[in-house]
Amino acid sequence: MAHVLIADDDADIRDLVAFKLTQSGHQVAAVEDGLAALRVVRDQPLDLALLDIRMPGLSGLDVCRELRSAPGTASLPVILITARSQEGDVELGFAAGADDYIVKPFSPRELSSRVNAVLARVER
Amino acid sequence: MISLGLVTQALLYLMTVGLVLSLLITGIRGVRGYRRRRRRRLAAPVRGLLLELLCAQDDDQEALIDRIAHTDKKTWAALEPTVAAMLGKVSGRARTALVRLYERHGSLAQAVADLRSRSAPRRGRAAQVLGRLQYRRAAPALCRLLDDRDHEVRMAAARALGRLADPLAVPHLLDSLHGARTVPPTTITAAVASMGREAWSPVAAGLGDPAPLVRAVAIEVLGVTGAIARTPELVHVLRADPDLEVRIRAARALGRLGMPEGLEPLLAAIRPGQPVALRIVAAGALGRLGAVAATRALTELLGDDRPHLAATAARALLRLGPAGETALREAADDRSDGGAAAQARAALAEAAVGGTRYDVLAEVAL
C-alpha cells in the first residue's frame, strides 16, 4: 500500500482517481490546488504525487519544481496529468523533474498501471 | 438651474435601482447555489455507483449500469451532467460503459428524438449529448440542424459533428459557412480540424468552392491538421486564387506545413508588386519554413520602406538559423542602408533577449 496525493481542480477527476487508487489498495489524499498539495506534502509522508498541470494559482509544474528543490521531497515520484490539447506542457513537465505523465481522457486501468509502474520503479 | 429636490430624487432613484439590482443578484446566486447543492445531494447516492462503474471489471459493469439506469427521474437529472462531463474525461472501457449507460437509460433514444423538438434548448442539448456520445448514426439529423433557425443549435450541431468525426459531414459543415443561416468560421474550423486526416479529402474539395470563405476555412483546416499531402493544392491557391484573403491563408498554411514545395510560391509572394499584406505573411511563412534558400530574398526586404514588412523579414531571417543570423549581422554593419541596418539590429537585439515570437504577432496584426 502506498500513500498517494492527487491534486486536481476538477472534482470529477479527483474523485475518480481517488476511487480507483483506493480500490487498488492505496491510501489517497485529494486536494484541489497547488498550495494545498504543498501543505499535504509537508504534513504527510507520501510515496507518490499525481498533479494536474493546469490548476488555478500554483500549477502542477510549479508544485513539481517546489518538490524537486526541497531536500525532503526531491526524490518523491511525480506523475503529471495533462489534457490532450496541452501535450506541449509535457516537455516542461519532464524539465521540471516529473517521472511520468497521463493524458486526459484516460482509462482508470491505465492510471492504476502507471501509478504502480512508477512505484515499482522507485522501490527497485 | 437644477433644483435640489430633483437631484435628491435622482439620487434616491439610483440608490433604489442599485439596491434592487443587488438583491436580484444575491437572489439569483442563492437560487443557483441552492439548486447546485440540491443536485449534489440528489446525485450523491449514485455518484459512488458511477465511480464504481468507471473502475469496474467487465463482469461487474452490467449490473452497475442497470442499477444507475433505473434510478428515478430526479436522481438521473441530477447525475446526468456528471455522466456527460465524464464522457470527455475517461477513455477505453470506462467510456464505453458510459455510452451503454445512456443507451440503457433511454437517454440516447430520447436525444435522437429531441433533435426534432420544438424547443431550441432541447435540440441544442440533444446535439451536445449525441456529439459527446459520438453517435455516428445521428450524423444526417445533425447535418440538418446546421440549417436550424436557432443560431445556438446550429453551433451545437457543428460541434457535435466534429466529435462524430464523420468525413461525410464535412461538405455540410462547409456549406453552413454561407447562406441565410450560417455557423461562425471558427466553429466550423475547429469542428472539421478535430476530425483529423480523415477529413482531408472532403476539405480539399472545398478549395474549389466558389465562396472565398469556404476556401479560406478549408485552407486553415489543412494547415492546422498538417495535411502535407495537400501542399500542391495549397501552392495552386497561393498562386492563382482571385481572393487576397484566401491567398494569405494559403501562404500561412504553407509555412505551417513546412514542405520544400512551398518555397518557390512563397518567394514569388514576397516580390514587389504583390499585395503588402500577402508579402508580410509570406515573409513570416518563409521563416517558419526554415528554408536557407530564402535568405537572400528576405535580406532584400530589410530595406523596404514598409516597416512592418521589413521587420517581419528580419525576424524570419532569425528563424533560418546561422545563415539568416549571418545575413542580419552583415546588414546591421552595412552603413549604406540605414533602414535595413536598423531592422537587422532590432531583430538581433530582440533575439538576444529571447523575443523571437515575431511572425505570430505580425500575422495577428493583419
Short mmCIF file of C-alpha atoms in Angstrom, two decimals:
data_model
loop_
_atom_site.label_atom_id
_atom_site.label_comp_id
_atom_site.label_asym_id
_atom_site.label_seq_id
_atom_site.Cartn_x
_atom_site.Cartn_y
_atom_site.Cartn_z
CA MET A 1 0.00 0.00 0.00
CA ALA A 2 1.31 3.44 -0.90
CA HIS A 3 0.37 6.95 0.18
CA VAL A 4 -0.64 8.91 -2.91
CA LEU A 5 -1.56 12.56 -3.33
CA ILE A 6 -3.90 13.70 -6.12
CA ALA A 7 -4.12 17.43 -6.81
CA ASP A 8 -6.65 18.48 -9.46
CA ASP A 9 -9.14 21.34 -9.56
CA ASP A 10 -11.61 19.09 -11.42
CA ALA A 11 -13.69 17.34 -8.78
CA ASP A 12 -14.71 14.54 -11.18
CA ILE A 13 -11.10 13.63 -11.95
CA ARG A 14 -10.10 13.99 -8.30
CA ASP A 15 -12.87 11.66 -7.14
CA LEU A 16 -12.24 9.15 -9.93
CA VAL A 17 -8.51 8.95 -9.27
CA ALA A 18 -9.05 8.70 -5.51
CA PHE A 19 -11.66 5.97 -6.01
CA LYS A 20 -9.53 3.90 -8.38
CA LEU A 21 -6.38 4.13 -6.29
CA THR A 22 -8.24 3.37 -3.06
CA GLN A 23 -9.78 0.37 -4.83
CA SER A 24 -6.24 -0.71 -5.77
CA GLY A 25 -5.27 -0.63 -2.10
CA HIS A 26 -3.54 2.74 -1.83
CA GLN A 27 -4.21 5.47 0.69
CA VAL A 28 -5.16 8.70 -1.07
CA ALA A 29 -5.14 12.37 -0.11
CA ALA A 30 -7.11 14.54 -2.56
CA VAL A 31 -6.73 18.32 -2.85
CA GLU A 32 -7.92 20.88 -5.37
CA ASP A 33 -4.99 23.23 -5.83
CA GLY A 34 -1.22 23.53 -5.78
CA LEU A 35 -0.92 25.27 -2.42
CA ALA A 36 -3.00 22.62 -0.69
CA ALA A 37 -0.82 19.99 -2.39
CA LEU A 38 2.32 21.53 -0.91
CA ARG A 39 0.68 21.61 2.54
CA VAL A 40 -0.12 17.89 2.30
CA VAL A 41 3.41 17.12 1.16
CA ARG A 42 4.75 19.00 4.17
CA ASP A 43 2.37 17.34 6.67
CA GLN A 44 2.19 13.74 5.48
CA PRO A 45 4.68 11.13 4.36
CA LEU A 46 3.95 10.39 0.70
CA ASP A 47 5.08 7.80 -1.83
CA LEU A 48 3.80 9.50 -4.99
CA ALA A 49 2.10 12.70 -6.16
CA LEU A 50 -0.30 13.00 -9.10
CA LEU A 51 -0.52 16.63 -10.17
CA ASP A 52 -2.77 18.27 -12.74
CA ILE A 53 -0.59 20.53 -14.87
CA ARG A 54 -3.13 23.34 -15.11
CA MET A 55 -4.52 24.38 -11.76
CA PRO A 56 -5.50 27.88 -10.67
CA GLY A 57 -2.81 29.61 -8.62
CA LEU A 58 0.11 27.25 -8.25
CA SER A 59 0.20 24.89 -11.26
CA GLY A 60 1.28 21.26 -11.25
CA LEU A 61 4.56 22.33 -12.83
CA ASP A 62 5.15 24.88 -10.06
CA VAL A 63 4.44 22.26 -7.40
CA CYS A 64 6.76 19.79 -9.13
CA ARG A 65 9.59 22.37 -9.18
CA GLU A 66 8.99 23.16 -5.49
CA LEU A 67 9.16 19.48 -4.63
CA ARG A 68 12.39 18.98 -6.54
CA SER A 69 14.03 21.99 -4.94
CA ALA A 70 13.35 20.86 -1.33
CA PRO A 71 15.75 18.21 0.03
CA GLY A 72 12.97 16.26 1.77
CA THR A 73 10.84 15.86 -1.35
CA ALA A 74 13.41 15.96 -4.14
CA SER A 75 13.02 12.26 -4.85
CA LEU A 76 9.22 12.00 -4.43
CA PRO A 77 7.85 10.41 -7.64
CA VAL A 78 5.58 12.77 -9.57
CA ILE A 79 3.10 11.93 -12.33
CA LEU A 80 1.59 14.87 -14.19
CA ILE A 81 -1.94 14.89 -15.55
CA THR A 82 -2.48 16.86 -18.73
CA ALA A 83 -5.22 17.46 -21.29
CA ARG A 84 -4.60 16.26 -24.85
CA SER A 85 -4.59 19.86 -26.07
CA GLN A 86 -1.81 20.72 -23.60
CA GLU A 87 0.58 17.93 -24.51
CA GLY A 88 3.22 20.58 -25.22
CA ASP A 89 3.37 21.04 -21.44
CA VAL A 90 4.76 17.54 -21.07
CA GLU A 91 8.26 18.63 -22.09
CA LEU A 92 8.11 21.37 -19.47
CA GLY A 93 6.93 18.74 -17.00
CA PHE A 94 9.92 16.50 -17.60
CA ALA A 95 12.19 19.53 -17.38
CA ALA A 96 10.58 20.30 -14.01
CA GLY A 97 11.50 16.81 -12.82
CA ALA A 98 8.31 14.77 -13.37
CA ASP A 99 8.67 10.99 -13.65
CA ASP A 100 5.73 10.27 -15.96
CA TYR A 101 2.55 11.80 -17.33
CA ILE A 102 -1.04 10.79 -18.08
CA VAL A 103 -3.13 12.39 -20.80
CA LYS A 104 -6.83 13.16 -20.28
CA PRO A 105 -9.08 11.45 -21.25
CA PHE A 106 -7.55 8.39 -19.60
CA SER A 107 -8.76 4.96 -18.62
CA PRO A 108 -8.82 4.26 -14.87
CA ARG A 109 -6.98 0.99 -15.57
CA GLU A 110 -4.19 2.83 -17.37
CA LEU A 111 -3.95 5.26 -14.46
CA SER A 112 -3.59 2.43 -11.96
CA SER A 113 -0.95 0.70 -14.11
CA ARG A 114 1.08 3.88 -14.47
CA VAL A 115 0.98 4.56 -10.74
CA ASN A 116 2.03 1.00 -9.92
CA ALA A 117 4.80 1.11 -12.54
CA VAL A 118 6.29 4.30 -11.11
CA LEU A 119 6.02 2.97 -7.55
CA ALA A 120 7.72 -0.27 -8.60
CA ARG A 121 10.50 1.67 -10.32
CA VAL A 122 11.14 3.64 -7.15
CA GLU A 123 11.12 0.55 -4.93
CA ARG A 124 13.79 -1.04 -7.10
CA MET B 1 -30.57 75.61 -12.77
CA ILE B 2 -31.33 72.10 -11.46
CA SER B 3 -33.35 72.16 -8.26
CA LEU B 4 -32.09 70.43 -5.12
CA GLY B 5 -35.29 68.36 -4.97
CA LEU B 6 -34.66 66.95 -8.44
CA VAL B 7 -31.10 65.98 -7.55
CA THR B 8 -32.28 64.30 -4.32
CA GLN B 9 -34.97 62.44 -6.24
CA ALA B 10 -32.48 61.25 -8.86
CA LEU B 11 -30.08 60.06 -6.17
CA LEU B 12 -32.86 58.23 -4.36
CA TYR B 13 -33.91 56.65 -7.64
CA LEU B 14 -30.33 55.50 -8.37
CA MET B 15 -29.95 54.10 -4.86
CA THR B 16 -33.23 52.19 -5.19
CA VAL B 17 -32.16 50.76 -8.57
CA GLY B 18 -28.81 49.78 -7.07
CA LEU B 19 -30.47 48.12 -4.10
CA VAL B 20 -32.94 46.21 -6.30
CA LEU B 21 -30.11 45.02 -8.56
CA SER B 22 -28.02 43.88 -5.57
CA LEU B 23 -30.98 41.98 -4.15
CA LEU B 24 -31.64 40.44 -7.55
CA ILE B 25 -28.02 39.30 -7.98
CA THR B 26 -27.93 37.92 -4.42
CA GLY B 27 -31.24 36.15 -5.01
CA ILE B 28 -30.10 34.59 -8.29
CA ARG B 29 -26.85 33.44 -6.67
CA GLY B 30 -28.78 32.00 -3.76
CA VAL B 31 -31.16 30.09 -6.04
CA ARG B 32 -28.26 28.77 -8.13
CA GLY B 33 -26.36 27.72 -5.03
CA TYR B 34 -29.47 26.01 -3.64
CA ARG B 35 -30.04 24.16 -6.94
CA ARG B 36 -26.41 23.10 -7.06
CA ARG B 37 -26.50 21.78 -3.51
CA ARG B 38 -29.81 20.01 -4.16
CA ARG B 39 -28.45 18.42 -7.31
CA ARG B 40 -25.35 17.29 -5.46
CA ARG B 41 -27.46 15.87 -2.62
CA LEU B 42 -29.70 14.00 -5.05
CA ALA B 43 -26.77 12.66 -7.07
CA ALA B 44 -24.64 11.71 -4.05
CA PRO B 45 -26.01 8.16 -3.55
CA VAL B 46 -25.46 7.23 -7.21
CA ARG B 47 -22.24 9.17 -7.73
CA GLY B 48 -20.38 6.44 -5.86
CA LEU B 49 -22.01 3.86 -8.14
CA LEU B 50 -20.91 5.86 -11.17
CA LEU B 51 -17.28 5.88 -9.97
CA GLU B 52 -17.58 2.18 -9.27
CA LEU B 53 -18.85 1.64 -12.82
CA LEU B 54 -15.93 3.58 -14.30
CA CYS B 55 -13.45 1.46 -12.38
CA ALA B 56 -15.31 -1.88 -12.63
CA GLN B 57 -14.19 -5.10 -14.28
CA ASP B 58 -16.21 -6.12 -17.36
CA ASP B 59 -18.25 -8.71 -15.45
CA ASP B 60 -19.47 -6.20 -12.90
CA GLN B 61 -20.33 -3.42 -15.33
CA GLU B 62 -23.74 -4.66 -16.50
CA ALA B 63 -25.21 -4.90 -13.00
CA LEU B 64 -23.95 -1.40 -12.16
CA ILE B 65 -25.30 0.03 -15.42
CA ASP B 66 -28.69 -1.47 -14.58
CA ARG B 67 -28.69 -0.01 -11.09
CA ILE B 68 -27.78 3.50 -12.26
CA ALA B 69 -30.10 3.40 -15.29
CA HIS B 70 -33.07 2.52 -13.12
CA THR B 71 -32.74 5.41 -10.71
CA ASP B 72 -35.70 7.77 -10.56
CA LYS B 73 -36.09 10.70 -12.93
CA LYS B 74 -34.95 13.38 -10.46
CA THR B 75 -31.81 11.50 -9.45
CA TRP B 76 -30.88 10.85 -13.08
CA ALA B 77 -31.41 14.54 -13.90
CA ALA B 78 -29.04 15.43 -11.05
CA LEU B 79 -26.43 12.85 -12.07
CA GLU B 80 -26.59 13.24 -15.86
CA PRO B 81 -24.36 16.38 -16.06
CA THR B 82 -21.60 14.41 -14.30
CA VAL B 83 -22.09 11.44 -16.64
CA ALA B 84 -21.92 13.79 -19.65
CA ALA B 85 -18.80 15.51 -18.31
CA MET B 86 -17.14 12.15 -17.62
CA LEU B 87 -17.56 11.19 -21.28
CA GLY B 88 -14.86 13.69 -22.12
CA LYS B 89 -12.60 12.73 -19.22
CA VAL B 90 -12.30 8.95 -19.45
CA SER B 91 -11.39 6.61 -22.26
CA GLY B 92 -11.41 2.89 -23.01
CA ARG B 93 -13.84 0.59 -21.25
CA ALA B 94 -14.89 3.29 -18.81
CA ARG B 95 -16.13 5.44 -21.70
CA THR B 96 -17.87 2.50 -23.37
CA ALA B 97 -19.66 1.82 -20.10
CA LEU B 98 -20.96 5.38 -20.02
CA VAL B 99 -22.29 5.08 -23.57
CA ARG B 100 -24.05 1.86 -22.61
CA LEU B 101 -25.49 3.62 -19.57
CA TYR B 102 -27.02 6.27 -21.82
CA GLU B 103 -28.47 3.55 -24.05
CA ARG B 104 -29.87 1.54 -21.15
CA HIS B 105 -31.42 4.59 -19.56
CA GLY B 106 -33.10 5.55 -22.82
CA SER B 107 -31.34 8.94 -22.94
CA LEU B 108 -29.73 8.13 -26.26
CA ALA B 109 -33.06 7.41 -27.95
CA GLN B 110 -34.50 10.48 -26.22
CA ALA B 111 -31.67 12.67 -27.54
CA VAL B 112 -32.26 11.41 -31.08
CA ALA B 113 -35.96 12.23 -30.71
CA ASP B 114 -35.17 15.64 -29.17
CA LEU B 115 -33.29 16.68 -32.32
CA ARG B 116 -36.79 17.32 -33.74
CA SER B 117 -38.11 19.02 -30.60
CA ARG B 118 -39.88 22.38 -30.93
CA SER B 119 -37.74 23.73 -28.11
CA ALA B 120 -34.40 25.15 -29.26
CA PRO B 121 -32.59 24.43 -25.96
CA ARG B 122 -33.75 20.80 -26.19
CA ARG B 123 -32.48 20.49 -29.75
CA GLY B 124 -29.16 22.06 -28.77
CA ARG B 125 -28.79 19.86 -25.71
CA ALA B 126 -29.65 16.73 -27.74
CA ALA B 127 -26.98 17.64 -30.31
CA GLN B 128 -24.47 18.11 -27.50
CA VAL B 129 -25.29 14.73 -25.93
CA LEU B 130 -25.10 12.87 -29.26
CA GLY B 131 -21.79 14.54 -30.04
CA ARG B 132 -20.34 13.57 -26.68
CA LEU B 133 -21.55 10.00 -27.21
CA GLN B 134 -20.01 10.06 -30.71
CA TYR B 135 -23.22 8.54 -32.00
CA ARG B 136 -22.47 8.47 -35.72
CA ARG B 137 -25.96 7.34 -36.73
CA ALA B 138 -27.21 10.79 -35.75
CA ALA B 139 -24.95 12.48 -38.32
CA PRO B 140 -27.65 13.02 -41.01
CA ALA B 141 -30.03 14.56 -38.45
CA LEU B 142 -27.24 16.76 -37.08
CA CYS B 143 -26.37 17.89 -40.60
CA ARG B 144 -29.97 19.04 -40.99
CA LEU B 145 -29.63 21.04 -37.76
CA LEU B 146 -26.84 23.08 -39.39
CA ASP B 147 -29.73 24.92 -41.06
CA ASP B 148 -31.71 25.31 -37.80
CA ARG B 149 -33.46 28.63 -37.23
CA ASP B 150 -31.65 28.97 -33.89
CA HIS B 151 -28.01 30.12 -34.00
CA GLU B 152 -27.01 28.24 -30.82
CA VAL B 153 -28.49 24.99 -32.14
CA ARG B 154 -26.54 25.35 -35.39
CA MET B 155 -23.33 25.83 -33.40
CA ALA B 156 -24.10 22.83 -31.16
CA ALA B 157 -24.77 20.68 -34.25
CA ALA B 158 -21.46 21.75 -35.85
CA ARG B 159 -19.51 20.93 -32.67
CA ALA B 160 -21.30 17.58 -32.36
CA LEU B 161 -20.47 16.69 -35.97
CA GLY B 162 -16.83 17.48 -35.24
CA ARG B 163 -16.92 15.00 -32.37
CA LEU B 164 -18.54 12.33 -34.53
CA ALA B 165 -15.58 12.68 -36.91
CA ASP B 166 -17.68 11.54 -39.86
CA PRO B 167 -15.99 12.84 -43.04
CA LEU B 168 -19.33 12.67 -44.86
CA ALA B 169 -20.43 15.63 -42.75
CA VAL B 170 -17.61 17.89 -44.00
CA PRO B 171 -19.39 19.22 -47.14
CA HIS B 172 -22.42 20.08 -44.97
CA LEU B 173 -20.23 21.86 -42.43
CA LEU B 174 -18.52 23.87 -45.16
CA ASP B 175 -21.89 24.70 -46.73
CA SER B 176 -23.04 26.15 -43.43
CA LEU B 177 -20.49 28.95 -43.82
CA HIS B 178 -22.72 30.74 -46.28
CA GLY B 179 -26.41 31.24 -46.89
CA ALA B 180 -29.15 32.73 -44.75
CA ARG B 181 -28.37 30.61 -41.67
CA THR B 182 -24.67 30.38 -41.06
CA VAL B 183 -22.27 28.96 -38.47
CA PRO B 184 -19.20 31.05 -37.48
CA PRO B 185 -15.99 30.09 -39.35
CA THR B 186 -14.11 29.47 -36.09
CA THR B 187 -16.66 26.85 -35.03
CA ILE B 188 -16.52 25.14 -38.44
CA THR B 189 -12.71 25.24 -38.49
CA ALA B 190 -12.50 23.68 -35.02
CA ALA B 191 -15.11 21.04 -35.84
CA VAL B 192 -13.54 19.95 -39.12
CA ALA B 193 -9.97 20.15 -37.79
CA SER B 194 -10.91 17.88 -34.87
CA MET B 195 -11.72 15.14 -37.42
CA GLY B 196 -8.03 14.94 -38.34
CA ARG B 197 -6.71 13.36 -41.51
CA GLU B 198 -9.99 11.56 -42.26
CA ALA B 199 -11.39 14.91 -43.30
CA TRP B 200 -8.55 15.92 -45.66
CA SER B 201 -10.16 14.67 -48.84
CA PRO B 202 -13.55 16.40 -48.45
CA VAL B 203 -11.82 19.50 -47.06
CA ALA B 204 -9.54 19.70 -50.09
CA ALA B 205 -12.65 19.54 -52.27
CA GLY B 206 -13.70 22.76 -50.52
CA LEU B 207 -10.72 24.55 -52.10
CA GLY B 208 -12.75 24.65 -55.31
CA ASP B 209 -15.82 26.22 -53.70
CA PRO B 210 -16.98 29.49 -55.28
CA ALA B 211 -17.27 31.15 -51.83
CA PRO B 212 -13.92 32.61 -50.65
CA LEU B 213 -14.83 31.96 -47.00
CA VAL B 214 -15.21 28.23 -47.67
CA ARG B 215 -11.85 28.14 -49.43
CA ALA B 216 -10.26 30.09 -46.58
CA VAL B 217 -11.61 27.71 -43.93
CA ALA B 218 -10.54 24.67 -45.98
CA ILE B 219 -7.00 26.07 -46.16
CA GLU B 220 -6.96 26.81 -42.45
CA VAL B 221 -8.00 23.24 -41.63
CA LEU B 222 -5.41 21.71 -43.97
CA GLY B 223 -2.73 23.91 -42.40
CA VAL B 224 -3.53 23.20 -38.75
CA THR B 225 -4.02 19.46 -39.26
CA GLY B 226 -0.66 19.10 -41.00
CA ALA B 227 -2.04 17.95 -44.36
CA ILE B 228 1.35 17.83 -46.09
CA ALA B 229 -0.06 15.68 -48.89
CA ARG B 230 -2.23 18.67 -49.86
CA THR B 231 0.73 21.02 -50.38
CA PRO B 232 0.33 21.10 -54.21
CA GLU B 233 -3.29 22.26 -53.89
CA LEU B 234 -2.26 25.00 -51.45
CA VAL B 235 0.53 26.09 -53.78
CA HIS B 236 -2.02 26.43 -56.57
CA VAL B 237 -4.31 28.51 -54.33
CA LEU B 238 -1.46 30.81 -53.33
CA ARG B 239 -0.53 31.36 -56.97
CA ALA B 240 -3.92 31.59 -58.60
CA ASP B 241 -6.79 32.29 -56.21
CA PRO B 242 -8.65 35.50 -57.11
CA ASP B 243 -9.24 36.38 -53.43
CA LEU B 244 -6.44 38.03 -51.46
CA GLU B 245 -7.54 36.74 -48.03
CA VAL B 246 -7.58 33.19 -49.39
CA ARG B 247 -4.05 33.61 -50.80
CA ILE B 248 -2.86 34.99 -47.45
CA ARG B 249 -4.21 31.94 -45.66
CA ALA B 250 -2.57 29.66 -48.21
CA ALA B 251 0.78 31.37 -47.58
CA ARG B 252 0.39 30.92 -43.83
CA ALA B 253 -0.64 27.27 -44.24
CA LEU B 254 2.39 26.55 -46.44
CA GLY B 255 4.62 27.97 -43.73
CA ARG B 256 2.95 25.75 -41.16
CA LEU B 257 3.24 22.62 -43.29
CA GLY B 258 6.95 23.22 -43.83
CA MET B 259 7.24 21.35 -47.13
CA PRO B 260 10.01 22.33 -49.60
CA GLU B 261 7.39 22.71 -52.37
CA GLY B 262 6.18 25.79 -50.53
CA LEU B 263 9.46 27.67 -51.06
CA GLU B 264 9.09 28.87 -54.66
CA PRO B 265 5.50 30.13 -54.40
CA LEU B 266 6.28 31.89 -51.11
CA LEU B 267 9.33 33.56 -52.66
CA ALA B 268 7.08 34.71 -55.51
CA ALA B 269 4.55 36.03 -52.99
CA ILE B 270 7.07 38.36 -51.30
CA ARG B 271 8.16 40.02 -54.56
CA PRO B 272 7.33 43.68 -55.20
CA GLY B 273 4.02 44.06 -56.96
CA GLN B 274 2.24 41.59 -54.70
CA PRO B 275 -0.20 43.00 -52.10
CA VAL B 276 1.64 44.13 -48.96
CA ALA B 277 -0.47 42.02 -46.60
CA LEU B 278 0.40 38.91 -48.61
CA ARG B 279 4.09 39.83 -48.72
CA ILE B 280 4.18 40.19 -44.92
CA VAL B 281 2.51 36.83 -44.25
CA ALA B 282 4.61 35.09 -46.91
CA ALA B 283 7.81 36.51 -45.37
CA GLY B 284 6.77 35.14 -41.98
CA ALA B 285 5.90 31.80 -43.60
CA LEU B 286 9.35 31.59 -45.20
CA GLY B 287 10.88 31.95 -41.76
CA ARG B 288 8.64 29.22 -40.44
CA LEU B 289 9.57 27.04 -43.41
CA GLY B 290 13.19 27.39 -42.32
CA ALA B 291 14.49 27.34 -45.90
CA VAL B 292 18.02 28.78 -46.07
CA ALA B 293 17.42 29.36 -49.80
CA ALA B 294 15.12 32.24 -48.79
CA THR B 295 17.95 34.15 -47.06
CA ARG B 296 18.76 36.46 -49.96
CA ALA B 297 15.15 37.32 -50.78
CA LEU B 298 14.39 38.07 -47.13
CA THR B 299 17.56 40.13 -46.74
CA GLU B 300 16.47 42.29 -49.67
CA LEU B 301 13.25 43.06 -47.82
CA LEU B 302 15.13 44.51 -44.83
CA GLY B 303 15.40 47.85 -46.60
CA ASP B 304 11.73 48.00 -47.64
CA ASP B 305 10.08 51.30 -46.78
CA ARG B 306 7.13 49.47 -45.18
CA PRO B 307 8.44 48.85 -41.63
CA HIS B 308 6.02 46.01 -40.92
CA LEU B 309 7.27 44.04 -43.94
CA ALA B 310 10.92 44.77 -43.20
CA ALA B 311 10.55 43.78 -39.53
CA THR B 312 8.80 40.51 -40.44
CA ALA B 313 11.59 39.70 -42.91
CA ALA B 314 14.22 40.41 -40.23
CA ARG B 315 12.54 38.11 -37.75
CA ALA B 316 12.04 35.44 -40.42
CA LEU B 317 15.79 35.54 -41.08
CA LEU B 318 16.40 34.74 -37.43
CA ARG B 319 14.33 31.61 -37.85
CA LEU B 320 16.56 30.39 -40.67
CA GLY B 321 19.37 29.71 -38.21
CA PRO B 322 23.06 30.59 -38.69
CA ALA B 323 22.66 31.62 -42.37
CA GLY B 324 19.90 34.08 -41.53
CA GLU B 325 21.74 35.39 -38.49
CA THR B 326 24.90 35.99 -40.55
CA ALA B 327 22.83 37.90 -43.11
CA LEU B 328 21.33 40.00 -40.33
CA ARG B 329 24.76 40.78 -38.85
CA GLU B 330 26.07 41.84 -42.23
CA ALA B 331 23.02 44.05 -42.78
CA ALA B 332 23.42 45.53 -39.29
CA ASP B 333 27.04 46.52 -40.09
CA ASP B 334 26.20 47.89 -43.54
CA ARG B 335 26.23 51.70 -43.35
CA SER B 336 24.91 52.21 -46.88
CA ASP B 337 21.34 51.28 -45.96
CA GLY B 338 20.28 52.80 -42.63
CA GLY B 339 16.75 51.33 -42.65
CA ALA B 340 17.89 47.75 -43.27
CA ALA B 341 20.64 48.09 -40.64
CA ALA B 342 18.13 49.34 -38.07
CA GLN B 343 15.73 46.47 -38.75
CA ALA B 344 18.57 43.93 -38.55
CA ARG B 345 19.86 45.39 -35.28
CA ALA B 346 16.34 45.41 -33.81
CA ALA B 347 15.80 41.73 -34.70
CA LEU B 348 19.20 40.72 -33.32
CA ALA B 349 18.56 42.64 -30.11
CA GLU B 350 15.15 41.02 -29.80
CA ALA B 351 16.70 37.58 -30.28
CA ALA B 352 19.33 38.38 -27.65
CA VAL B 353 16.62 38.88 -25.04
CA GLY B 354 14.77 35.79 -26.22
CA GLY B 355 11.96 37.53 -28.09
CA THR B 356 11.71 35.59 -31.33
CA ARG B 357 7.95 35.13 -31.31
CA TYR B 358 7.65 37.54 -34.18
CA ASP B 359 5.58 36.37 -37.09
CA VAL B 360 2.70 35.37 -34.88
CA LEU B 361 2.37 38.97 -33.79
CA ALA B 362 2.75 40.18 -37.35
CA GLU B 363 0.10 37.82 -38.61
CA VAL B 364 -2.32 38.66 -35.85
CA ALA B 365 -1.83 42.34 -36.57
CA LEU B 366 -3.14 41.75 -40.06
#
